[in-house]
Amino acid sequence: MILYDMADSGNCYKPRLLMAKLGIPFTRVEVSSHTGETRKPNYVAKNPNAMVPMLELDDGRRIAESNAILLYLAEGTRFLPTDKYERALAYQWLFFEQYSHEPYIAVRKALLTFPERAKDATPERLAQTLERGNKALGVMNQHLERNEFFAGDAYSVADIALYAYTHTAGMGGFQLDAYPAVAAWLKRVEADKGHVPIEWVGSSVR
């Protein structure tokens, strides 16, 4: 399989982390939005939404959107609950991550750390992303005060999706020590078998 990827993207880290845990070999192709590569015609022809990650299967079919890739890879593994209710919880948190979490926690980090985004880092935008990102962390903390993980009692794709940007939230100015249940959960995620850091990009690159 081929993973079209950007090394410093949390969304791209999600499938890399799951593939590492599952021992799935892949070829990684760097397609950086920083340099405009995601908008080049040859890539847009593959993914008209002009974003990464995108997974190309052995037979040439493609899957875009990080959480859709997670669900595809996790099918039939311990990372996707078999219980109907717990599976729905996994979906719930995947939607939460993309709608209520990533647009604020990830975006605020990008505004503060990516030079090409500096022009968008207005006081109003920074205040909004801080407020709504803290709201998301608060929702997570409340859940984790009563639960070890997000979908039932076991680590799942929901934890992978939420870990990707939460563990680097400090780079966006979020104070994770204000959310002790989240901080404890981060350690549980990192202790799960086969964990690799965001810097890990696999062994097959082109």
PDB file of C-alpha atoms in Angstrom:
ATOM      1  CA  MET A   1       0.000   0.000   0.000  1.00  0.00           C
ATOM      2  CA  ILE A   2       1.039   3.614  -0.535  1.00  0.00           C
ATOM      3  CA  LEU A   3       0.406   6.291   2.084  1.00  0.00           C
ATOM      4  CA  TYR A   4       0.458   9.848   0.760  1.00  0.00           C
ATOM      5  CA  ASP A   5       1.568  11.633   3.853  1.00  0.00           C
ATOM      6  CA  MET A   6       2.951  14.770   5.496  1.00  0.00           C
ATOM      7  CA  ALA A   7       5.412  14.040   8.287  1.00  0.00           C
ATOM      8  CA  ASP A   8       4.324  16.756  10.736  1.00  0.00           C
ATOM      9  CA  SER A   9       0.574  16.278  10.276  1.00  0.00           C
ATOM     10  CA  GLY A  10      -1.406  14.723  13.110  1.00  0.00           C
ATOM     11  CA  ASN A  11      -4.012  13.503  10.636  1.00  0.00           C
ATOM     12  CA  CYS A  12      -1.286  11.666   8.734  1.00  0.00           C
ATOM     13  CA  TYR A  13       0.192  10.304  11.950  1.00  0.00           C
ATOM     14  CA  LYS A  14      -3.052   8.437  12.681  1.00  0.00           C
ATOM     15  CA  PRO A  15      -2.726   5.795   9.910  1.00  0.00           C
ATOM     16  CA  ARG A  16       1.050   5.556  10.417  1.00  0.00           C
ATOM     17  CA  LEU A  17       0.497   4.748  14.086  1.00  0.00           C
ATOM     18  CA  LEU A  18      -2.148   2.115  13.375  1.00  0.00           C
ATOM     19  CA  MET A  19      -0.129   0.497  10.593  1.00  0.00           C
ATOM     20  CA  ALA A  20       2.862   0.316  12.924  1.00  0.00           C
ATOM     21  CA  LYS A  21       0.740  -1.439  15.540  1.00  0.00           C
ATOM     22  CA  LEU A  22      -0.681  -3.869  12.994  1.00  0.00           C
ATOM     23  CA  GLY A  23       2.672  -4.515  11.326  1.00  0.00           C
ATOM     24  CA  ILE A  24       1.340  -3.467   7.918  1.00  0.00           C
ATOM     25  CA  PRO A  25       4.117  -2.589   5.447  1.00  0.00           C
ATOM     26  CA  PHE A  26       3.613   0.498   3.316  1.00  0.00           C
ATOM     27  CA  THR A  27       5.399   2.875   1.018  1.00  0.00           C
ATOM     28  CA  ARG A  28       5.254   6.463   2.211  1.00  0.00           C
ATOM     29  CA  VAL A  29       5.131   9.383  -0.237  1.00  0.00           C
ATOM     30  CA  GLU A  30       5.627  12.857   1.236  1.00  0.00           C
ATOM     31  CA  VAL A  31       3.076  15.323  -0.143  1.00  0.00           C
ATOM     32  CA  SER A  32       3.415  18.542   1.811  1.00  0.00           C
ATOM     33  CA  SER A  33       0.800  21.262   1.919  1.00  0.00           C
ATOM     34  CA  HIS A  34       3.541  23.637   3.138  1.00  0.00           C
ATOM     35  CA  THR A  35       5.108  23.628  -0.330  1.00  0.00           C
ATOM     36  CA  GLY A  36       1.896  23.358  -2.324  1.00  0.00           C
ATOM     37  CA  GLU A  37       2.437  19.741  -3.345  1.00  0.00           C
ATOM     38  CA  THR A  38      -1.109  18.756  -2.343  1.00  0.00           C
ATOM     39  CA  ARG A  39      -2.422  21.201  -4.948  1.00  0.00           C
ATOM     40  CA  LYS A  40      -0.309  19.986  -7.861  1.00  0.00           C
ATOM     41  CA  PRO A  41      -2.316  18.474 -10.744  1.00  0.00           C
ATOM     42  CA  ASN A  42      -0.833  14.984 -10.412  1.00  0.00           C
ATOM     43  CA  TYR A  43      -1.931  14.754  -6.787  1.00  0.00           C
ATOM     44  CA  VAL A  44      -5.315  16.463  -7.273  1.00  0.00           C
ATOM     45  CA  ALA A  45      -6.026  13.880  -9.974  1.00  0.00           C
ATOM     46  CA  LYS A  46      -5.722  11.235  -7.252  1.00  0.00           C
ATOM     47  CA  ASN A  47      -7.506  13.207  -4.518  1.00  0.00           C
ATOM     48  CA  PRO A  48      -9.652  16.105  -5.772  1.00  0.00           C
ATOM     49  CA  ASN A  49      -9.942  17.419  -2.196  1.00  0.00           C
ATOM     50  CA  ALA A  50      -6.190  18.148  -2.356  1.00  0.00           C
ATOM     51  CA  MET A  51      -5.442  16.986   1.174  1.00  0.00           C
ATOM     52  CA  VAL A  52      -3.446  14.300   2.962  1.00  0.00           C
ATOM     53  CA  PRO A  53      -3.459  11.590   4.136  1.00  0.00           C
ATOM     54  CA  MET A  54      -4.609   9.325   1.370  1.00  0.00           C
ATOM     55  CA  LEU A  55      -4.129   5.562   1.264  1.00  0.00           C
ATOM     56  CA  GLU A  56      -3.723   3.768  -2.061  1.00  0.00           C
ATOM     57  CA  LEU A  57      -4.483   0.066  -1.824  1.00  0.00           C
ATOM     58  CA  ASP A  58      -2.572  -2.671  -3.599  1.00  0.00           C
ATOM     59  CA  ASP A  59      -5.252  -2.833  -6.296  1.00  0.00           C
ATOM     60  CA  GLY A  60      -5.096   0.921  -6.955  1.00  0.00           C
ATOM     61  CA  ARG A  61      -8.263   1.941  -5.123  1.00  0.00           C
ATOM     62  CA  ARG A  62      -7.864   4.951  -2.836  1.00  0.00           C
ATOM     63  CA  ILE A  63      -9.227   6.090   0.510  1.00  0.00           C
ATOM     64  CA  ALA A  64      -8.995   9.691   1.706  1.00  0.00           C
ATOM     65  CA  GLU A  65      -9.771  11.231   5.133  1.00  0.00           C
ATOM     66  CA  SER A  66      -7.720  10.113   8.116  1.00  0.00           C
ATOM     67  CA  ASN A  67     -10.541   8.607  10.149  1.00  0.00           C
ATOM     68  CA  ALA A  68     -11.942   6.694   7.168  1.00  0.00           C
ATOM     69  CA  ILE A  69      -8.473   5.214   6.669  1.00  0.00           C
ATOM     70  CA  LEU A  70      -8.376   4.238  10.350  1.00  0.00           C
ATOM     71  CA  LEU A  71     -11.719   2.434  10.059  1.00  0.00           C
ATOM     72  CA  TYR A  72     -10.588   0.561   6.958  1.00  0.00           C
ATOM     73  CA  LEU A  73      -7.318  -0.565   8.526  1.00  0.00           C
ATOM     74  CA  ALA A  74      -8.917  -1.456  11.855  1.00  0.00           C
ATOM     75  CA  GLU A  75     -11.613  -3.747  10.421  1.00  0.00           C
ATOM     76  CA  GLY A  76     -11.363  -7.159  12.102  1.00  0.00           C
ATOM     77  CA  THR A  77      -8.723  -6.053  14.625  1.00  0.00           C
ATOM     78  CA  ARG A  78      -8.737  -5.172  18.324  1.00  0.00           C
ATOM     79  CA  PHE A  79      -8.835  -1.491  17.396  1.00  0.00           C
ATOM     80  CA  LEU A  80     -12.463  -1.519  16.222  1.00  0.00           C
ATOM     81  CA  PRO A  81     -15.024  -2.710  18.788  1.00  0.00           C
ATOM     82  CA  THR A  82     -17.272  -5.621  17.818  1.00  0.00           C
ATOM     83  CA  ASP A  83     -19.973  -4.645  20.298  1.00  0.00           C
ATOM     84  CA  LYS A  84     -22.602  -2.563  18.495  1.00  0.00           C
ATOM     85  CA  TYR A  85     -22.809   0.146  21.155  1.00  0.00           C
ATOM     86  CA  GLU A  86     -19.049   0.436  21.663  1.00  0.00           C
ATOM     87  CA  ARG A  87     -18.561   0.615  17.906  1.00  0.00           C
ATOM     88  CA  ALA A  88     -21.031   3.496  17.780  1.00  0.00           C
ATOM     89  CA  LEU A  89     -19.056   5.204  20.550  1.00  0.00           C
ATOM     90  CA  ALA A  90     -15.913   4.877  18.442  1.00  0.00           C
ATOM     91  CA  TYR A  91     -17.709   6.582  15.545  1.00  0.00           C
ATOM     92  CA  GLN A  92     -19.040   9.254  17.921  1.00  0.00           C
ATOM     93  CA  TRP A  93     -15.562  10.201  19.064  1.00  0.00           C
ATOM     94  CA  LEU A  94     -14.180  10.108  15.514  1.00  0.00           C
ATOM     95  CA  PHE A  95     -16.822  12.659  14.483  1.00  0.00           C
ATOM     96  CA  PHE A  96     -16.122  14.705  17.623  1.00  0.00           C
ATOM     97  CA  GLU A  97     -12.417  14.738  16.792  1.00  0.00           C
ATOM     98  CA  GLN A  98     -12.943  16.129  13.299  1.00  0.00           C
ATOM     99  CA  TYR A  99     -15.738  18.571  14.152  1.00  0.00           C
ATOM    100  CA  SER A 100     -15.078  19.817  17.706  1.00  0.00           C
ATOM    101  CA  HIS A 101     -11.406  19.036  18.369  1.00  0.00           C
ATOM    102  CA  GLU A 102      -9.125  19.161  15.316  1.00  0.00           C
ATOM    103  CA  PRO A 103     -10.495  22.470  13.903  1.00  0.00           C
ATOM    104  CA  TYR A 104      -9.359  24.256  17.066  1.00  0.00           C
ATOM    105  CA  ILE A 105      -6.509  22.332  18.682  1.00  0.00           C
ATOM    106  CA  ALA A 106      -4.748  21.432  15.442  1.00  0.00           C
ATOM    107  CA  VAL A 107      -5.518  24.734  13.744  1.00  0.00           C
ATOM    108  CA  ARG A 108      -4.213  26.809  16.659  1.00  0.00           C
ATOM    109  CA  LYS A 109      -0.951  24.869  16.619  1.00  0.00           C
ATOM    110  CA  ALA A 110      -0.680  25.441  12.856  1.00  0.00           C
ATOM    111  CA  LEU A 111      -1.337  29.161  13.226  1.00  0.00           C
ATOM    112  CA  LEU A 112       1.434  29.451  15.793  1.00  0.00           C
ATOM    113  CA  THR A 113       4.040  27.131  14.265  1.00  0.00           C
ATOM    114  CA  PHE A 114       3.672  27.141  10.455  1.00  0.00           C
ATOM    115  CA  PRO A 115       5.159  30.310   8.877  1.00  0.00           C
ATOM    116  CA  GLU A 116       2.733  30.223   5.955  1.00  0.00           C
ATOM    117  CA  ARG A 117      -0.200  30.372   8.417  1.00  0.00           C
ATOM    118  CA  ALA A 118       1.098  33.366  10.406  1.00  0.00           C
ATOM    119  CA  LYS A 119      -0.985  35.842   8.386  1.00  0.00           C
ATOM    120  CA  ASP A 120      -4.134  34.083   9.625  1.00  0.00           C
ATOM    121  CA  ALA A 121      -3.131  34.212  13.290  1.00  0.00           C
ATOM    122  CA  THR A 122      -5.297  37.192  14.181  1.00  0.00           C
ATOM    123  CA  PRO A 123      -6.068  37.857  17.865  1.00  0.00           C
ATOM    124  CA  GLU A 124      -9.694  36.939  17.208  1.00  0.00           C
ATOM    125  CA  ARG A 125      -8.806  33.621  15.539  1.00  0.00           C
ATOM    126  CA  LEU A 126      -6.348  32.708  18.276  1.00  0.00           C
ATOM    127  CA  ALA A 127      -8.879  33.530  20.981  1.00  0.00           C
ATOM    128  CA  GLN A 128     -11.586  31.480  19.276  1.00  0.00           C
ATOM    129  CA  THR A 129      -9.389  28.423  18.755  1.00  0.00           C
ATOM    130  CA  LEU A 130      -8.141  28.612  22.345  1.00  0.00           C
ATOM    131  CA  GLU A 131     -11.654  28.818  23.760  1.00  0.00           C
ATOM    132  CA  ARG A 132     -13.099  26.022  21.645  1.00  0.00           C
ATOM    133  CA  GLY A 133     -10.026  23.835  21.973  1.00  0.00           C
ATOM    134  CA  ASN A 134     -10.237  24.092  25.732  1.00  0.00           C
ATOM    135  CA  LYS A 135     -13.912  23.178  25.521  1.00  0.00           C
ATOM    136  CA  ALA A 136     -12.987  20.010  23.606  1.00  0.00           C
ATOM    137  CA  LEU A 137     -10.302  19.111  26.134  1.00  0.00           C
ATOM    138  CA  GLY A 138     -12.836  19.642  28.901  1.00  0.00           C
ATOM    139  CA  VAL A 139     -15.295  17.254  27.252  1.00  0.00           C
ATOM    140  CA  MET A 140     -12.533  14.665  26.915  1.00  0.00           C
ATOM    141  CA  ASN A 141     -11.404  15.143  30.500  1.00  0.00           C
ATOM    142  CA  GLN A 142     -14.939  14.656  31.818  1.00  0.00           C
ATOM    143  CA  HIS A 143     -15.271  11.381  29.902  1.00  0.00           C
ATOM    144  CA  LEU A 144     -11.852  10.137  30.993  1.00  0.00           C
ATOM    145  CA  GLU A 145     -12.547  10.798  34.647  1.00  0.00           C
ATOM    146  CA  ARG A 146     -14.931   7.821  34.429  1.00  0.00           C
ATOM    147  CA  ASN A 147     -13.401   5.749  31.616  1.00  0.00           C
ATOM    148  CA  GLU A 148      -9.958   4.406  30.692  1.00  0.00           C
ATOM    149  CA  PHE A 149     -10.495   4.867  26.964  1.00  0.00           C
ATOM    150  CA  PHE A 150     -13.055   6.420  24.620  1.00  0.00           C
ATOM    151  CA  ALA A 151     -15.002   3.456  23.214  1.00  0.00           C
ATOM    152  CA  GLY A 152     -15.558   0.849  25.886  1.00  0.00           C
ATOM    153  CA  ASP A 153     -12.800  -0.499  28.095  1.00  0.00           C
ATOM    154  CA  ALA A 154     -10.153  -0.974  25.408  1.00  0.00           C
ATOM    155  CA  TYR A 155      -7.887   1.149  23.244  1.00  0.00           C
ATOM    156  CA  SER A 156      -9.441   1.764  19.814  1.00  0.00           C
ATOM    157  CA  VAL A 157      -9.342   3.929  16.708  1.00  0.00           C
ATOM    158  CA  ALA A 158     -11.099   6.613  18.768  1.00  0.00           C
ATOM    159  CA  ASP A 159      -8.043   6.884  21.010  1.00  0.00           C
ATOM    160  CA  ILE A 160      -5.683   6.997  18.035  1.00  0.00           C
ATOM    161  CA  ALA A 161      -7.694   9.788  16.401  1.00  0.00           C
ATOM    162  CA  LEU A 162      -7.858  11.914  19.540  1.00  0.00           C
ATOM    163  CA  TYR A 163      -4.269  11.254  20.578  1.00  0.00           C
ATOM    164  CA  ALA A 164      -2.823  12.543  17.298  1.00  0.00           C
ATOM    165  CA  TYR A 165      -3.380  16.230  17.988  1.00  0.00           C
ATOM    166  CA  THR A 166      -3.963  16.151  21.752  1.00  0.00           C
ATOM    167  CA  HIS A 167      -0.437  15.014  22.589  1.00  0.00           C
ATOM    168  CA  THR A 168       1.040  18.056  20.805  1.00  0.00           C
ATOM    169  CA  ALA A 169      -1.595  20.518  22.031  1.00  0.00           C
ATOM    170  CA  GLY A 170       0.982  22.261  24.212  1.00  0.00           C
ATOM    171  CA  MET A 171       2.583  23.584  21.008  1.00  0.00           C
ATOM    172  CA  GLY A 172      -0.664  25.464  20.427  1.00  0.00           C
ATOM    173  CA  GLY A 173      -0.640  27.014  23.882  1.00  0.00           C
ATOM    174  CA  PHE A 174      -3.027  24.583  25.569  1.00  0.00           C
ATOM    175  CA  GLN A 175      -2.221  23.738  29.190  1.00  0.00           C
ATOM    176  CA  LEU A 176      -2.652  19.970  29.380  1.00  0.00           C
ATOM    177  CA  ASP A 177      -1.849  19.898  33.098  1.00  0.00           C
ATOM    178  CA  ALA A 178      -5.242  21.555  33.582  1.00  0.00           C
ATOM    179  CA  TYR A 179      -6.800  18.302  32.357  1.00  0.00           C
ATOM    180  CA  PRO A 180      -5.352  15.566  34.578  1.00  0.00           C
ATOM    181  CA  ALA A 181      -7.562  12.790  33.231  1.00  0.00           C
ATOM    182  CA  VAL A 182      -6.438  13.629  29.694  1.00  0.00           C
ATOM    183  CA  ALA A 183      -2.783  13.672  30.805  1.00  0.00           C
ATOM    184  CA  ALA A 184      -3.176  10.236  32.389  1.00  0.00           C
ATOM    185  CA  TRP A 185      -4.872   8.895  29.253  1.00  0.00           C
ATOM    186  CA  LEU A 186      -1.996  10.130  27.074  1.00  0.00           C
ATOM    187  CA  LYS A 187       0.340   7.940  29.132  1.00  0.00           C
ATOM    188  CA  ARG A 188      -1.960   4.925  28.729  1.00  0.00           C
ATOM    189  CA  VAL A 189      -2.019   5.439  24.959  1.00  0.00           C
ATOM    190  CA  GLU A 190       1.769   5.664  24.823  1.00  0.00           C
ATOM    191  CA  ALA A 191       2.082   2.488  26.916  1.00  0.00           C
ATOM    192  CA  ASP A 192      -0.035   0.437  24.479  1.00  0.00           C
ATOM    193  CA  LYS A 193       1.912  -2.229  22.595  1.00  0.00           C
ATOM    194  CA  GLY A 194       3.540  -1.063  19.375  1.00  0.00           C
ATOM    195  CA  HIS A 195       3.278   2.664  19.993  1.00  0.00           C
ATOM    196  CA  VAL A 196       5.464   4.866  17.799  1.00  0.00           C
ATOM    197  CA  PRO A 197       5.964   8.652  18.053  1.00  0.00           C
ATOM    198  CA  ILE A 198       4.770  11.117  15.444  1.00  0.00           C
ATOM    199  CA  GLU A 199       8.349  11.360  14.138  1.00  0.00           C
ATOM    200  CA  TRP A 200       8.195   7.700  13.006  1.00  0.00           C
ATOM    201  CA  VAL A 201       7.506   7.552   9.281  1.00  0.00           C
ATOM    202  CA  GLY A 202       8.164   3.891   8.515  1.00  0.00           C
ATOM    203  CA  SER A 203      10.985   2.314   6.610  1.00  0.00           C
ATOM    204  CA  SER A 204       9.761   2.565   3.020  1.00  0.00           C
ATOM    205  CA  VAL A 205       9.823   6.104   1.661  1.00  0.00           C
ATOM    206  CA  ARG A 206       9.912   7.523  -1.846  1.00  0.00           C
TER     207      ARG A 206
END
